[in-house]
Amino acid sequence: MCGDVVMKLYAPKNKWLNDPKVFYAKGKFHLFYLQGKKVKTWEKISKQRESYGHAISEDCLVWEQVEDIVHPGEYGQWDDKGVWTGDIIYRNGLYYLLYTGVCYKDTIQRLGLAVSKDLIHWEKYPGNPVSEPDPKYYLDRVTYGYPHVRWSDPSFFNIDSSEWIYVYLCAQLKNKVWNKMGCIGLIRSKDMIHWEAMPPVYTPGKEVYHEVPQVIKYKDKYILFFGSKEETEGFGCSSCIKCVISDNPFYWKRNAKVSRIIGGKPRAEYTTCVYKRKNRYELIHLTYEETDKDPKGYIRGRVSLPKQVHFKDDFTPYLFIREDLKPKIKENSRFFQGFVSGIKKGKFPSWKIAKDKIVCLPDGKVTTFLLGKIFSCSLQLYIERKGNAQVGILAGLTKSFTQGKCITFNSKNHLEVINLGDNHTLDYGVLSGNKNKHKLILIFLGRHIEIYVDNIYVGTTFSLKEHTYLGLKIFGKGTIILSKFGIENLGLDEN
């Protein structure tokens, strides 16, 4: 049905990726990220000596991998176990990277500095580390219940009228229960070498720890994004991206409204980066190459497609599909013809085919049929439901749809993604707008399927193969109207 070349979300060749961050300089977007060898278990990931990778793009869609920028130190040095997430700032003709380092000697995280003239060639500051947990405000030694002391994921924030350079980071509070000690800390410096710890800016009292904080200013508000690791029932943490809003860049109320932007256990979308492109905010985030349950095969993080950041009246951000990723509506498209062919082959008398739409009058029986095989493309259709009629888009591993996903709108106007075979269901929540009519956009990229409803990003689901059999499932009683079919090939990376 669409494209016979498999295009994928970006990842470094033969490596997994984590914590992607974007930096713009001289007309190019630079992607920096943690990386290591592809492995099959999370335990093996934790034992790797990560390095900091680098790729370059003109549009944040197609990335060209270039030389790594920072590697772990020699054994016995402060960063000999691994180089973790950092952030970059440009000052006085130089690029400064403040990054996280970990060592074998202890489990305390620290920050180091590296300097570059061109973003390609980097030199570590010989006096590293330049910052470590300050016991005045933060936990500085291992306590019972959690094996690490967090002082990680620095993020720069400039205030034009100030001579200080401010950095947010992930830290832990002292004298707190281990699963409630996570906080967002603050440090400042005038020279990038000598750093002063400041009181924490956000102490929610319910997070095990945080990931990759970032603050943006929108109008007169300061929006703090962070990867959430809030403890859930039983063992484990929720993995999602949240935000809180404040009038003050140095304080977010403990009981401030917390908004989930994307993700949630077990969707593995817990780090993000907001940047500006064409004078408006965009966002990329981490997504893993695995199923919604347990990892299958190699675990491999990838960079999501870029999304526009829009804001509600209360300044809460939400994610919108980028204009150049929207499928073009085409009369008599291959997507439309796939429906027509499936209806004719199945001899479904309740279906009526018009010039630009298809009408179905389901009678309570379940109707399933194959539309075709797809690889990498963006698909769009409008779905209107009347009565108790239900419709699901099937993304199967086989033509019989015994494995794969069913993307459907349920009777409560929630979007659901159901695992075919075991019926494990992820509920993505109530959808806005017209209760019975929605525009659905599915972007197929290798093993990933990004889902948009009414142009708003809902989430990513996963497949076990790099091609998908597309189908349709109708059930219930009432009327289903399908219209405005769109399809677009995507020319992204083949790695």
GROMACS .gro file of C-alpha atoms in nm:
model
  495
    1MET     CA    1   0.000   0.000   0.000
    2CYS     CA    2   0.279   0.242   0.082
    3GLY     CA    3   0.656   0.255   0.032
    4ASP     CA    4   0.869  -0.059   0.021
    5VAL     CA    5   1.165   0.104   0.201
    6VAL     CA    6   1.168   0.091   0.582
    7MET     CA    7   1.227   0.436   0.730
    8LYS     CA    8   1.292   0.464   1.103
    9LEU     CA    9   1.323   0.711   1.383
   10TYR     CA   10   1.685   0.814   1.443
   11ALA     CA   11   1.927   0.612   1.653
   12PRO     CA   12   2.307   0.590   1.623
   13LYS     CA   13   2.419   0.294   1.415
   14ASN     CA   14   2.426  -0.033   1.613
   15LYS     CA   15   2.371   0.153   1.942
   16TRP     CA   16   2.089   0.242   2.178
   17LEU     CA   17   2.011   0.606   2.251
   18ASN     CA   18   1.889   0.792   2.558
   19ASP     CA   19   1.809   1.150   2.667
   20PRO     CA   20   1.816   1.333   2.330
   21LYS     CA   21   1.877   1.710   2.344
   22VAL     CA   22   1.875   1.969   2.063
   23PHE     CA   23   2.103   2.273   2.029
   24TYR     CA   24   2.082   2.524   1.741
   25ALA     CA   25   2.393   2.689   1.599
   26LYS     CA   26   2.484   2.849   1.264
   27GLY     CA   27   2.180   2.726   1.073
   28LYS     CA   28   2.202   2.366   1.192
   29PHE     CA   29   2.031   2.166   1.463
   30HIS     CA   30   2.267   1.954   1.673
   31LEU     CA   31   2.137   1.645   1.851
   32PHE     CA   32   2.332   1.526   2.155
   33TYR     CA   33   2.248   1.204   2.336
   34LEU     CA   34   2.370   0.922   2.558
   35GLN     CA   35   2.462   0.604   2.373
   36GLY     CA   36   2.587   0.251   2.424
   37LYS     CA   37   2.585  -0.089   2.255
   38LYS     CA   38   2.248  -0.250   2.184
   39VAL     CA   39   2.166  -0.503   2.454
   40LYS     CA   40   1.875  -0.729   2.547
   41THR     CA   41   1.819  -0.644   2.914
   42TRP     CA   42   1.794  -0.326   3.122
   43GLU     CA   43   2.051  -0.472   3.360
   44LYS     CA   44   2.311  -0.478   3.084
   45ILE     CA   45   2.233  -0.118   2.991
   46SER     CA   46   2.307  -0.010   3.349
   47LYS     CA   47   2.651  -0.170   3.331
   48GLN     CA   48   2.763   0.005   3.014
   49ARG     CA   49   3.012   0.291   2.995
   50GLU     CA   50   2.800   0.543   2.805
   51SER     CA   51   2.945   0.813   2.582
   52TYR     CA   52   2.790   1.131   2.442
   53GLY     CA   53   2.687   1.107   2.075
   54HIS     CA   54   2.623   1.377   1.817
   55ALA     CA   55   2.414   1.413   1.500
   56ILE     CA   56   2.329   1.713   1.280
   57SER     CA   57   2.014   1.810   1.090
   58GLU     CA   58   1.861   2.101   0.901
   59ASP     CA   59   1.500   2.014   0.988
   60CYS     CA   60   1.508   1.783   1.296
   61LEU     CA   61   1.370   1.502   1.080
   62VAL     CA   62   1.673   1.359   0.902
   63TRP     CA   63   1.982   1.332   1.123
   64GLU     CA   64   2.342   1.271   1.012
   65GLN     CA   65   2.555   1.096   1.271
   66VAL     CA   66   2.895   1.258   1.329
   67GLU     CA   67   3.186   1.204   1.569
   68ASP     CA   68   3.110   1.151   1.940
   69ILE     CA   69   3.193   1.450   2.159
   70VAL     CA   70   3.277   1.312   2.507
   71HIS     CA   71   3.380   0.966   2.631
   72PRO     CA   72   3.426   0.818   2.980
   73GLY     CA   73   3.753   0.898   3.154
   74GLU     CA   74   4.037   0.658   3.222
   75TYR     CA   75   3.983   0.406   3.500
   76GLY     CA   76   4.028   0.577   3.835
   77GLN     CA   77   3.902   0.915   3.713
   78TRP     CA   78   3.580   1.078   3.834
   79ASP     CA   79   3.387   0.987   3.515
   80ASP     CA   80   3.541   0.645   3.442
   81LYS     CA   81   3.209   0.457   3.460
   82GLY     CA   82   3.021   0.673   3.213
   83VAL     CA   83   2.931   1.011   3.071
   84TRP     CA   84   2.566   1.097   3.122
   85THR     CA   85   2.329   1.371   3.014
   86GLY     CA   86   2.444   1.732   2.986
   87ASP     CA   87   2.358   2.065   2.828
   88ILE     CA   88   2.534   2.321   2.608
   89ILE     CA   89   2.559   2.701   2.621
   90TYR     CA   90   2.744   2.950   2.397
   91ARG     CA   91   2.941   3.225   2.569
   92ASN     CA   92   3.223   3.456   2.460
   93GLY     CA   93   3.300   3.264   2.141
   94LEU     CA   94   3.305   2.918   2.301
   95TYR     CA   95   3.061   2.632   2.349
   96TYR     CA   96   3.045   2.492   2.702
   97LEU     CA   97   2.912   2.144   2.780
   98LEU     CA   98   2.814   2.078   3.141
   99TYR     CA   99   2.768   1.701   3.170
  100THR     CA  100   2.702   1.429   3.427
  101GLY     CA  101   2.979   1.188   3.520
  102VAL     CA  102   2.969   0.865   3.721
  103CYS     CA  103   3.255   0.654   3.855
  104TYR     CA  104   3.324   0.305   3.985
  105LYS     CA  105   3.460   0.433   4.317
  106ASP     CA  106   3.118   0.540   4.449
  107THR     CA  107   2.761   0.603   4.330
  108ILE     CA  108   2.761   0.981   4.366
  109GLN     CA  109   2.687   1.171   4.046
  110ARG     CA  110   2.888   1.484   3.966
  111LEU     CA  111   2.910   1.749   3.694
  112GLY     CA  112   3.202   1.814   3.463
  113LEU     CA  113   3.285   2.073   3.199
  114ALA     CA  114   3.403   2.041   2.838
  115VAL     CA  115   3.478   2.323   2.592
  116SER     CA  116   3.463   2.351   2.212
  117LYS     CA  117   3.507   2.614   1.942
  118ASP     CA  118   3.299   2.432   1.677
  119LEU     CA  119   3.070   2.176   1.854
  120ILE     CA  120   3.277   1.897   1.695
  121HIS     CA  121   3.607   1.895   1.882
  122TRP     CA  122   3.583   1.903   2.262
  123GLU     CA  123   3.829   1.921   2.550
  124LYS     CA  124   3.745   1.828   2.907
  125TYR     CA  125   3.833   2.084   3.173
  126PRO     CA  126   4.134   1.943   3.364
  127GLY     CA  127   3.991   2.052   3.701
  128ASN     CA  128   3.676   1.839   3.670
  129PRO     CA  129   3.442   1.775   3.840
  130VAL     CA  130   3.318   2.132   3.882
  131SER     CA  131   3.006   2.054   4.090
  132GLU     CA  132   2.883   1.785   4.326
  133PRO     CA  133   2.592   1.750   4.573
  134ASP     CA  134   2.598   2.019   4.841
  135PRO     CA  135   2.487   1.887   5.183
  136LYS     CA  136   2.352   2.232   5.273
  137TYR     CA  137   2.041   2.161   5.067
  138TYR     CA  138   2.075   1.818   4.910
  139LEU     CA  139   2.148   1.453   4.977
  140ASP     CA  140   2.522   1.393   4.936
  141ARG     CA  141   2.564   1.031   5.044
  142VAL     CA  142   2.393   0.700   4.974
  143THR     CA  143   2.098   0.634   5.200
  144TYR     CA  144   1.897   0.319   5.261
  145GLY     CA  145   1.649   0.236   4.989
  146TYR     CA  146   1.810   0.405   4.688
  147PRO     CA  147   2.154   0.313   4.550
  148HIS     CA  148   2.260   0.647   4.391
  149VAL     CA  149   2.308   1.009   4.488
  150ARG     CA  150   2.159   1.210   4.205
  151TRP     CA  151   2.327   1.524   4.077
  152SER     CA  152   2.255   1.495   3.709
  153ASP     CA  153   2.100   1.616   3.384
  154PRO     CA  154   2.202   1.985   3.402
  155SER     CA  155   1.996   2.235   3.202
  156PHE     CA  156   2.102   2.597   3.140
  157PHE     CA  157   1.869   2.892   3.193
  158ASN     CA  158   1.965   3.252   3.115
  159ILE     CA  159   1.823   3.568   3.266
  160ASP     CA  160   1.930   3.857   3.043
  161SER     CA  161   1.967   4.109   3.324
  162SER     CA  162   2.179   3.881   3.543
  163GLU     CA  163   2.553   3.815   3.543
  164TRP     CA  164   2.483   3.467   3.681
  165ILE     CA  165   2.451   3.150   3.474
  166TYR     CA  166   2.177   2.930   3.620
  167VAL     CA  167   2.147   2.553   3.586
  168TYR     CA  168   1.859   2.326   3.686
  169LEU     CA  169   1.942   1.965   3.766
  170CYS     CA  170   1.803   1.644   3.914
  171ALA     CA  171   1.881   1.610   4.285
  172GLN     CA  172   1.750   1.456   4.608
  173LEU     CA  173   1.635   1.605   4.935
  174LYS     CA  174   1.795   1.514   5.266
  175ASN     CA  175   1.607   1.336   5.544
  176LYS     CA  176   1.326   1.210   5.322
  177VAL     CA  177   1.185   0.866   5.253
  178TRP     CA  178   1.371   0.730   4.950
  179ASN     CA  179   1.067   0.725   4.719
  180LYS     CA  180   0.977   1.087   4.798
  181MET     CA  181   1.317   1.257   4.792
  182GLY     CA  182   1.330   1.353   4.422
  183CYS     CA  183   1.358   1.727   4.356
  184ILE     CA  184   1.474   1.978   4.095
  185GLY     CA  185   1.785   2.154   4.220
  186LEU     CA  186   1.954   2.479   4.119
  187ILE     CA  187   2.316   2.592   4.094
  188ARG     CA  188   2.471   2.911   3.959
  189SER     CA  189   2.807   3.040   3.840
  190LYS     CA  190   2.971   3.346   3.686
  191ASP     CA  191   3.260   3.166   3.514
  192MET     CA  192   3.133   2.809   3.440
  193ILE     CA  193   3.396   2.666   3.675
  194HIS     CA  194   3.295   2.772   4.026
  195TRP     CA  195   2.936   2.673   4.106
  196GLU     CA  196   2.720   2.770   4.402
  197ALA     CA  197   2.432   2.549   4.514
  198MET     CA  198   2.097   2.721   4.563
  199PRO     CA  199   1.782   2.593   4.736
  200PRO     CA  200   1.575   2.345   4.529
  201VAL     CA  201   1.318   2.503   4.299
  202TYR     CA  202   1.065   2.218   4.299
  203THR     CA  203   1.004   1.964   4.577
  204PRO     CA  204   0.685   1.770   4.497
  205GLY     CA  205   0.736   1.515   4.775
  206LYS     CA  206   0.614   1.220   4.569
  207GLU     CA  207   0.883   1.151   4.310
  208VAL     CA  208   1.150   0.883   4.343
  209TYR     CA  209   1.364   1.099   4.115
  210HIS     CA  210   1.338   1.311   3.801
  211GLU     CA  211   1.490   1.304   3.453
  212VAL     CA  212   1.621   1.583   3.226
  213PRO     CA  213   1.453   1.901   3.357
  214GLN     CA  214   1.413   2.204   3.133
  215VAL     CA  215   1.253   2.547   3.179
  216ILE     CA  216   1.109   2.761   2.901
  217LYS     CA  217   0.950   3.103   2.923
  218TYR     CA  218   0.615   3.155   2.751
  219LYS     CA  219   0.470   3.504   2.782
  220ASP     CA  220   0.508   3.582   3.155
  221LYS     CA  221   0.509   3.219   3.273
  222TYR     CA  222   0.791   2.974   3.341
  223ILE     CA  223   0.715   2.615   3.244
  224LEU     CA  224   0.923   2.338   3.402
  225PHE     CA  225   0.933   2.014   3.199
  226PHE     CA  226   1.071   1.698   3.359
  227GLY     CA  227   1.076   1.324   3.321
  228SER     CA  228   0.869   1.180   3.604
  229LYS     CA  229   0.961   0.876   3.807
  230GLU     CA  230   0.669   0.872   4.044
  231GLU     CA  231   0.626   0.549   4.236
  232THR     CA  232   0.323   0.344   4.134
  233GLU     CA  233   0.153   0.040   4.278
  234GLY     CA  234   0.401  -0.235   4.350
  235PHE     CA  235   0.758  -0.212   4.226
  236GLY     CA  236   0.857   0.029   3.954
  237CYS     CA  237   0.803   0.387   3.848
  238SER     CA  238   0.573   0.567   3.612
  239SER     CA  239   0.768   0.694   3.311
  240CYS     CA  240   0.626   1.005   3.153
  241ILE     CA  241   0.688   1.371   3.083
  242LYS     CA  242   0.516   1.624   3.309
  243CYS     CA  243   0.522   1.998   3.361
  244VAL     CA  244   0.441   2.259   3.625
  245ILE     CA  245   0.393   2.634   3.574
  246SER     CA  246   0.509   2.930   3.781
  247ASP     CA  247   0.548   3.309   3.776
  248ASN     CA  248   0.896   3.267   3.925
  249PRO     CA  249   1.184   3.080   3.751
  250PHE     CA  250   1.329   2.986   4.090
  251TYR     CA  251   1.023   2.843   4.262
  252TRP     CA  252   0.740   2.609   4.171
  253LYS     CA  253   0.484   2.542   4.444
  254ARG     CA  254   0.491   2.197   4.600
  255ASN     CA  255   0.116   2.161   4.534
  256ALA     CA  256   0.123   2.325   4.190
  257LYS     CA  257  -0.094   2.169   3.923
  258VAL     CA  258   0.103   1.894   3.750
  259SER     CA  259   0.016   1.819   3.387
  260ARG     CA  260   0.118   1.502   3.206
  261ILE     CA  261   0.236   1.593   2.857
  262ILE     CA  262   0.305   1.248   2.715
  263GLY     CA  263   0.384   0.894   2.819
  264GLY     CA  264   0.306   0.685   3.123
  265LYS     CA  265   0.398   0.334   3.229
  266PRO     CA  266   0.483   0.133   3.033
  267ARG     CA  267   0.525   0.361   2.732
  268ALA     CA  268   0.886   0.469   2.801
  269GLU     CA  269   0.861   0.833   2.692
  270TYR     CA  270   1.028   0.998   2.988
  271THR     CA  271   1.286   1.246   2.856
  272THR     CA  272   1.230   1.537   2.625
  273CYS     CA  273   1.386   1.854   2.484
  274VAL     CA  274   1.211   2.176   2.385
  275TYR     CA  275   1.380   2.402   2.132
  276LYS     CA  276   1.287   2.678   1.888
  277ARG     CA  277   1.254   2.634   1.513
  278LYS     CA  278   1.121   2.911   1.288
  279ASN     CA  279   1.051   3.121   1.599
  280ARG     CA  280   0.819   2.872   1.763
  281TYR     CA  281   0.865   2.599   2.019
  282GLU     CA  282   0.906   2.239   1.910
  283LEU     CA  283   0.976   1.924   2.108
  284ILE     CA  284   1.144   1.589   2.053
  285HIS     CA  285   1.135   1.305   2.303
  286LEU     CA  286   1.280   0.963   2.371
  287THR     CA  287   1.091   0.654   2.265
  288TYR     CA  288   1.198   0.291   2.297
  289GLU     CA  289   1.193   0.015   2.040
  290GLU     CA  290   0.997  -0.241   2.238
  291THR     CA  291   0.645  -0.362   2.295
  292ASP     CA  292   0.403  -0.207   2.543
  293LYS     CA  293   0.491  -0.490   2.782
  294ASP     CA  294   0.830  -0.660   2.800
  295PRO     CA  295   1.117  -0.574   2.564
  296LYS     CA  296   1.150  -0.805   2.265
  297GLY     CA  297   1.489  -0.847   2.106
  298TYR     CA  298   1.732  -0.558   2.147
  299ILE     CA  299   1.640  -0.259   2.360
  300ARG     CA  300   1.700   0.051   2.155
  301GLY     CA  301   1.604   0.410   2.226
  302ARG     CA  302   1.523   0.637   1.934
  303VAL     CA  303   1.441   1.004   1.879
  304SER     CA  304   1.075   1.079   1.814
  305LEU     CA  305   0.944   1.287   1.530
  306PRO     CA  306   0.947   1.661   1.614
  307LYS     CA  307   0.620   1.807   1.738
  308GLN     CA  308   0.497   2.164   1.772
  309VAL     CA  309   0.434   2.288   2.126
  310HIS     CA  310   0.100   2.468   2.161
  311PHE     CA  311  -0.042   2.620   2.479
  312LYS     CA  312  -0.389   2.616   2.632
  313ASP     CA  313  -0.547   2.926   2.791
  314ASP     CA  314  -0.400   2.825   3.129
  315PHE     CA  315  -0.053   2.795   2.965
  316THR     CA  316  -0.048   2.414   2.986
  317PRO     CA  317   0.145   2.286   2.682
  318TYR     CA  318   0.026   2.016   2.445
  319LEU     CA  319   0.185   1.863   2.135
  320PHE     CA  320   0.065   1.922   1.779
  321ILE     CA  321   0.166   1.751   1.456
  322ARG     CA  322   0.416   1.948   1.250
  323GLU     CA  323   0.270   2.082   0.925
  324ASP     CA  324   0.519   1.904   0.699
  325LEU     CA  325   0.421   1.567   0.851
  326LYS     CA  326   0.049   1.595   0.778
  327PRO     CA  327  -0.067   1.360   0.502
  328LYS     CA  328  -0.210   1.525   0.193
  329ILE     CA  329  -0.575   1.448   0.123
  330LYS     CA  330  -0.598   1.293  -0.222
  331GLU     CA  331  -0.904   1.182  -0.413
  332ASN     CA  332  -0.900   0.814  -0.503
  333SER     CA  333  -0.575   0.765  -0.309
  334ARG     CA  334  -0.413   0.427  -0.254
  335PHE     CA  335  -0.536   0.442   0.104
  336PHE     CA  336  -0.896   0.492  -0.015
  337GLN     CA  337  -0.857   0.220  -0.277
  338GLY     CA  338  -0.734  -0.019  -0.005
  339PHE     CA  339  -1.067   0.025   0.171
  340VAL     CA  340  -1.263  -0.018  -0.151
  341SER     CA  341  -1.074  -0.335  -0.241
  342GLY     CA  342  -1.120  -0.483   0.107
  343ILE     CA  343  -1.494  -0.412   0.100
  344LYS     CA  344  -1.542  -0.567  -0.244
  345LYS     CA  345  -1.340  -0.878  -0.163
  346GLY     CA  346  -1.529  -0.929   0.160
  347LYS     CA  347  -1.867  -0.873  -0.007
  348PHE     CA  348  -2.003  -0.658   0.274
  349PRO     CA  349  -2.355  -0.548   0.172
  350SER     CA  350  -2.385  -0.295   0.455
  351TRP     CA  351  -2.102  -0.082   0.312
  352LYS     CA  352  -2.172   0.203   0.070
  353ILE     CA  353  -1.889   0.354  -0.132
  354ALA     CA  354  -1.919   0.716  -0.244
  355LYS     CA  355  -1.671   0.932  -0.434
  356ASP     CA  356  -1.487   1.055  -0.127
  357LYS     CA  357  -1.629   0.862   0.166
  358ILE     CA  358  -1.738   0.520   0.285
  359VAL     CA  359  -2.049   0.455   0.494
  360CYS     CA  360  -2.105   0.142   0.700
  361LEU     CA  361  -2.419   0.035   0.888
  362PRO     CA  362  -2.295  -0.236   1.127
  363ASP     CA  363  -2.561  -0.472   1.262
  364GLY     CA  364  -2.379  -0.588   1.575
  365LYS     CA  365  -2.156  -0.845   1.407
  366VAL     CA  366  -1.778  -0.802   1.405
  367THR     CA  367  -1.640  -0.725   1.059
  368THR     CA  368  -1.267  -0.743   0.993
  369PHE     CA  369  -1.083  -0.709   0.664
  370LEU     CA  370  -0.733  -0.647   0.527
  371LEU     CA  371  -0.644  -0.316   0.360
  372GLY     CA  372  -0.286  -0.394   0.263
  373LYS     CA  373   0.077  -0.408   0.371
  374ILE     CA  374   0.261  -0.089   0.464
  375PHE     CA  375   0.614   0.006   0.564
  376SER     CA  376   0.681   0.375   0.626
  377CYS     CA  377   0.418   0.638   0.566
  378SER     CA  378   0.171   0.878   0.719
  379LEU     CA  379  -0.201   0.797   0.694
  380GLN     CA  380  -0.505   1.010   0.768
  381LEU     CA  381  -0.879   0.957   0.778
  382TYR     CA  382  -1.179   1.113   0.945
  383ILE     CA  383  -1.392   0.878   1.153
  384GLU     CA  384  -1.751   0.967   1.242
  385ARG     CA  385  -1.955   0.735   1.465
  386LYS     CA  386  -2.330   0.734   1.528
  387GLY     CA  387  -2.519   0.514   1.769
  388ASN     CA  388  -2.312   0.242   1.938
  389ALA     CA  389  -2.100   0.165   1.632
  390GLN     CA  390  -1.728   0.116   1.700
  391VAL     CA  391  -1.434   0.119   1.462
  392GLY     CA  392  -1.074   0.008   1.507
  393ILE     CA  393  -0.766   0.044   1.287
  394LEU     CA  394  -0.573  -0.283   1.290
  395ALA     CA  395  -0.193  -0.283   1.269
  396GLY     CA  396  -0.108  -0.651   1.251
  397LEU     CA  397   0.203  -0.864   1.230
  398THR     CA  398   0.012  -1.112   1.014
  399LYS     CA  399  -0.276  -1.094   0.769
  400SER     CA  400  -0.498  -1.272   1.019
  401PHE     CA  401  -0.440  -1.000   1.284
  402THR     CA  402  -0.373  -1.251   1.561
  403GLN     CA  403  -0.086  -1.027   1.677
  404GLY     CA  404  -0.042  -0.653   1.664
  405LYS     CA  405  -0.251  -0.352   1.770
  406CYS     CA  406  -0.606  -0.228   1.742
  407ILE     CA  407  -0.636   0.152   1.765
  408THR     CA  408  -0.994   0.237   1.849
  409PHE     CA  409  -1.235   0.495   1.996
  410ASN     CA  410  -1.446   0.338   2.266
  411SER     CA  411  -1.799   0.421   2.377
  412LYS     CA  412  -1.669   0.670   2.637
  413ASN     CA  413  -1.485   0.870   2.369
  414HIS     CA  414  -1.147   0.743   2.486
  415LEU     CA  415  -0.870   0.641   2.249
  416GLU     CA  416  -0.753   0.287   2.326
  417VAL     CA  417  -0.468   0.076   2.195
  418ILE     CA  418  -0.538  -0.295   2.238
  419ASN     CA  419  -0.282  -0.573   2.199
  420LEU     CA  420  -0.426  -0.827   1.957
  421GLY     CA  421  -0.399  -1.171   2.110
  422ASP     CA  422  -0.410  -1.098   2.483
  423ASN     CA  423  -0.636  -0.787   2.473
  424HIS     CA  424  -0.402  -0.590   2.701
  425THR     CA  425  -0.538  -0.234   2.672
  426LEU     CA  426  -0.382   0.110   2.713
  427ASP     CA  427  -0.640   0.385   2.766
  428TYR     CA  428  -0.515   0.723   2.642
  429GLY     CA  429  -0.804   0.916   2.797
  430VAL     CA  430  -1.087   1.144   2.693
  431LEU     CA  431  -1.050   1.319   2.359
  432SER     CA  432  -1.146   1.681   2.303
  433GLY     CA  433  -1.367   1.829   2.031
  434ASN     CA  434  -1.661   1.660   1.862
  435LYS     CA  435  -1.739   1.347   2.061
  436ASN     CA  436  -1.831   1.137   1.761
  437LYS     CA  437  -1.603   1.272   1.485
  438HIS     CA  438  -1.225   1.274   1.493
  439LYS     CA  439  -0.935   1.302   1.252
  440LEU     CA  440  -0.695   1.012   1.303
  441ILE     CA  441  -0.335   1.032   1.177
  442LEU     CA  442  -0.106   0.731   1.207
  443ILE     CA  443   0.263   0.765   1.118
  444PHE     CA  444   0.431   0.428   1.060
  445LEU     CA  445   0.810   0.427   1.104
  446GLY     CA  446   0.979   0.089   1.136
  447ARG     CA  447   0.851  -0.061   1.461
  448HIS     CA  448   0.694   0.265   1.580
  449ILE     CA  449   0.346   0.401   1.517
  450GLU     CA  450   0.291   0.762   1.626
  451ILE     CA  451  -0.076   0.842   1.691
  452TYR     CA  452  -0.240   1.183   1.646
  453VAL     CA  453  -0.607   1.263   1.704
  454ASP     CA  454  -0.736   1.595   1.569
  455ASN     CA  455  -0.370   1.685   1.502
  456ILE     CA  456  -0.278   1.641   1.871
  457TYR     CA  457  -0.011   1.386   1.964
  458VAL     CA  458  -0.159   1.109   2.178
  459GLY     CA  459   0.124   0.857   2.206
  460THR     CA  460   0.340   0.594   2.037
  461THR     CA  461   0.271   0.226   2.009
  462PHE     CA  462   0.505  -0.048   1.894
  463SER     CA  463   0.524  -0.343   1.659
  464LEU     CA  464   0.765  -0.636   1.652
  465LYS     CA  465   0.828  -0.612   1.279
  466GLU     CA  466   0.930  -0.336   1.043
  467HIS     CA  467   0.625  -0.381   0.823
  468THR     CA  468   0.258  -0.380   0.916
  469TYR     CA  469  -0.058  -0.531   0.775
  470LEU     CA  470  -0.324  -0.263   0.793
  471GLY     CA  471  -0.685  -0.357   0.849
  472LEU     CA  472  -1.022  -0.238   0.974
  473LYS     CA  473  -1.252  -0.375   1.242
  474ILE     CA  474  -1.617  -0.269   1.276
  475PHE     CA  475  -1.851  -0.375   1.553
  476GLY     CA  476  -2.158  -0.256   1.743
  477LYS     CA  477  -2.472  -0.107   1.589
  478GLY     CA  478  -2.515   0.230   1.424
  479THR     CA  479  -2.333   0.418   1.149
  480ILE     CA  480  -1.965   0.462   1.064
  481ILE     CA  481  -1.858   0.728   0.812
  482LEU     CA  482  -1.497   0.731   0.687
  483SER     CA  483  -1.377   1.028   0.480
  484LYS     CA  484  -1.087   1.260   0.386
  485PHE     CA  485  -0.834   0.985   0.322
  486GLY     CA  486  -0.473   1.101   0.308
  487ILE     CA  487  -0.141   0.926   0.255
  488GLU     CA  488   0.219   1.043   0.243
  489ASN     CA  489   0.551   0.863   0.197
  490LEU     CA  490   0.819   0.965   0.449
  491GLY     CA  491   1.184   0.991   0.353
  492LEU     CA  492   1.364   0.950   0.685
  493ASP     CA  493   1.664   0.752   0.805
  494GLU     CA  494   1.710   0.388   0.710
  495ASN     CA  495   1.930   0.303   1.011
   0.00000   0.00000   0.00000
